[in-house]
Amino acid sequence: QVTLVESGGGSVQSGGSLRLSCEARGYTGDNSRTTFCVGWFRQAPGKEREGVAHLDSRGRSTYADSVKGRASISRSQDNGKNTAYLQLDDLRPDDTAMYYCAADLRYDRICPASITNMAFQYWGRGTQVTVSS
């Protein structure tokens, strides 16, 4: 059973930066053949969950307009581990939310899920980001 574990959240002031990490644990497939599709989402109190960024099978990234130019998504599949990252810079108070990692691990080199359809198989429990003015 695959579980996603996020870390790196915290409290920062406006203009600060955070790097969120997401480790996929429990995967027993052949990592040399695995496509690691990843996405990051966030949900603020009283608001719906929204997509922040995702990375497709070819390494192309997509960002929500609200974070373009301030966020960078990446992933690593080194040493048999699948880890995703989200670098957040120039943070603003309206970036305050619980941030969730989502992922698919598959052999067919296709990433059908995105920040718009949210159709990822695995979801983490989230890491809190709080930005004060």
Short mmCIF file of C-alpha atoms in Angstrom, two decimals:
data_model
loop_
_atom_site.label_atom_id
_atom_site.label_comp_id
_atom_site.label_asym_id
_atom_site.label_seq_id
_atom_site.Cartn_x
_atom_site.Cartn_y
_atom_site.Cartn_z
CA GLN A 1 0.00 0.00 0.00
CA VAL A 2 1.46 3.35 -1.06
CA THR A 3 1.25 6.27 1.32
CA LEU A 4 2.36 9.83 0.62
CA VAL A 5 4.00 11.74 3.44
CA GLU A 6 4.40 15.51 3.16
CA SER A 7 6.80 17.67 5.13
CA GLY A 8 8.31 21.12 5.03
CA GLY A 9 5.34 23.26 5.92
CA GLY A 10 5.53 25.95 8.56
CA SER A 11 4.91 29.55 9.48
CA VAL A 12 6.69 32.29 7.58
CA GLN A 13 6.32 36.00 6.99
CA SER A 14 5.28 37.56 3.70
CA GLY A 15 8.04 37.28 1.17
CA GLY A 16 9.47 34.15 2.73
CA SER A 17 10.06 30.76 1.15
CA LEU A 18 9.30 27.15 1.92
CA ARG A 19 10.21 23.89 0.26
CA LEU A 20 7.61 21.18 0.64
CA SER A 21 8.53 17.53 0.21
CA CYS A 22 6.42 14.47 -0.46
CA GLU A 23 7.75 10.95 -0.13
CA ALA A 24 5.91 7.98 -1.60
CA ARG A 25 6.35 5.12 0.85
CA GLY A 26 5.49 1.46 0.43
CA TYR A 27 5.85 1.26 -3.35
CA THR A 28 7.12 -2.18 -4.38
CA GLY A 29 7.08 -1.82 -8.18
CA ASP A 30 10.08 -1.64 -10.50
CA ASN A 31 11.13 1.98 -10.13
CA SER A 32 13.24 1.86 -13.29
CA ARG A 33 10.00 1.39 -15.26
CA THR A 34 7.79 3.61 -13.15
CA THR A 35 6.36 6.95 -14.18
CA PHE A 36 5.91 9.13 -11.11
CA CYS A 37 3.08 11.56 -11.81
CA VAL A 38 2.82 14.24 -9.13
CA GLY A 39 0.63 17.15 -8.20
CA TRP A 40 0.31 19.61 -5.35
CA PHE A 41 -2.98 21.00 -4.12
CA ARG A 42 -4.04 23.29 -1.31
CA GLN A 43 -7.14 24.01 0.72
CA ALA A 44 -7.70 27.07 2.84
CA PRO A 45 -10.34 27.14 5.59
CA GLY A 46 -13.81 27.56 4.13
CA LYS A 47 -12.58 27.13 0.57
CA GLU A 48 -12.51 24.28 -1.91
CA ARG A 49 -9.36 22.36 -2.64
CA GLU A 50 -7.49 23.84 -5.59
CA GLY A 51 -4.66 22.69 -7.78
CA VAL A 52 -1.30 24.39 -7.37
CA ALA A 53 1.08 22.54 -9.70
CA HIS A 54 1.59 19.24 -11.43
CA LEU A 55 4.31 17.46 -13.36
CA ASP A 56 3.51 15.14 -16.26
CA SER A 57 5.30 12.08 -17.60
CA ARG A 58 7.58 14.18 -19.80
CA GLY A 59 8.57 16.54 -17.03
CA ARG A 60 6.35 19.37 -18.17
CA SER A 61 4.98 21.46 -15.34
CA THR A 62 1.69 23.30 -15.02
CA TYR A 63 0.94 25.95 -12.40
CA ALA A 64 -2.13 27.70 -11.12
CA ASP A 65 -2.18 31.37 -12.11
CA SER A 66 -2.06 32.33 -8.44
CA VAL A 67 1.43 30.84 -7.99
CA LYS A 68 3.01 31.26 -11.43
CA GLY A 69 6.48 32.69 -11.12
CA ARG A 70 6.59 31.90 -7.39
CA ALA A 71 6.38 28.09 -7.36
CA SER A 72 8.49 25.31 -8.78
CA ILE A 73 7.56 21.63 -8.81
CA SER A 74 10.11 18.86 -9.17
CA ARG A 75 10.56 15.17 -8.46
CA SER A 76 13.26 12.62 -7.83
CA GLN A 77 13.34 8.88 -8.39
CA ASP A 78 16.87 8.30 -7.16
CA ASN A 79 17.92 5.28 -5.12
CA GLY A 80 14.57 3.60 -5.49
CA LYS A 81 12.72 6.45 -3.77
CA ASN A 82 9.98 8.56 -5.28
CA THR A 83 9.97 12.07 -3.84
CA ALA A 84 8.21 15.21 -5.01
CA TYR A 85 8.99 18.80 -4.09
CA LEU A 86 7.26 22.14 -4.25
CA GLN A 87 9.38 25.25 -3.83
CA LEU A 88 7.31 28.28 -2.81
CA ASP A 89 8.86 31.73 -2.94
CA ASP A 90 7.61 35.24 -2.23
CA LEU A 91 4.87 33.79 -0.07
CA ARG A 92 1.78 35.87 0.60
CA PRO A 93 -0.90 35.64 3.32
CA ASP A 94 -3.39 34.25 0.79
CA ASP A 95 -1.05 31.29 0.25
CA THR A 96 -2.01 30.13 3.74
CA ALA A 97 -3.55 26.68 3.43
CA MET A 98 -3.08 22.99 3.97
CA TYR A 99 -0.94 21.71 1.11
CA TYR A 100 -1.50 18.20 -0.20
CA CYS A 101 0.65 16.02 -2.39
CA ALA A 102 -0.97 13.65 -4.89
CA ALA A 103 0.60 11.03 -7.11
CA ASP A 104 0.22 8.14 -9.50
CA LEU A 105 2.84 5.43 -9.92
CA ARG A 106 2.41 3.59 -13.19
CA TYR A 107 4.23 1.74 -15.95
CA ASP A 108 2.48 3.16 -19.02
CA ARG A 109 4.27 6.54 -19.13
CA ILE A 110 0.96 8.35 -19.03
CA CYS A 111 -0.12 10.89 -16.46
CA PRO A 112 -3.86 11.35 -16.88
CA ALA A 113 -4.32 13.26 -13.64
CA SER A 114 -3.81 17.02 -13.45
CA ILE A 115 -4.50 19.99 -11.22
CA THR A 116 -7.85 20.41 -12.95
CA ASN A 117 -9.23 16.86 -12.80
CA MET A 118 -7.53 15.86 -9.51
CA ALA A 119 -7.73 12.21 -10.59
CA PHE A 120 -4.66 11.05 -8.70
CA GLN A 121 -4.69 7.62 -7.07
CA TYR A 122 -2.73 8.51 -3.97
CA TRP A 123 -3.09 11.49 -1.64
CA GLY A 124 -1.13 12.64 1.38
CA ARG A 125 -2.57 14.03 4.60
CA GLY A 126 -1.17 17.49 4.06
CA THR A 127 1.31 19.94 5.53
CA GLN A 128 0.23 23.34 6.84
CA VAL A 129 1.63 26.55 5.37
CA THR A 130 0.87 29.76 7.25
CA VAL A 131 2.00 33.13 5.94
CA SER A 132 1.73 36.23 8.10
CA SER A 133 1.80 39.81 6.87
#
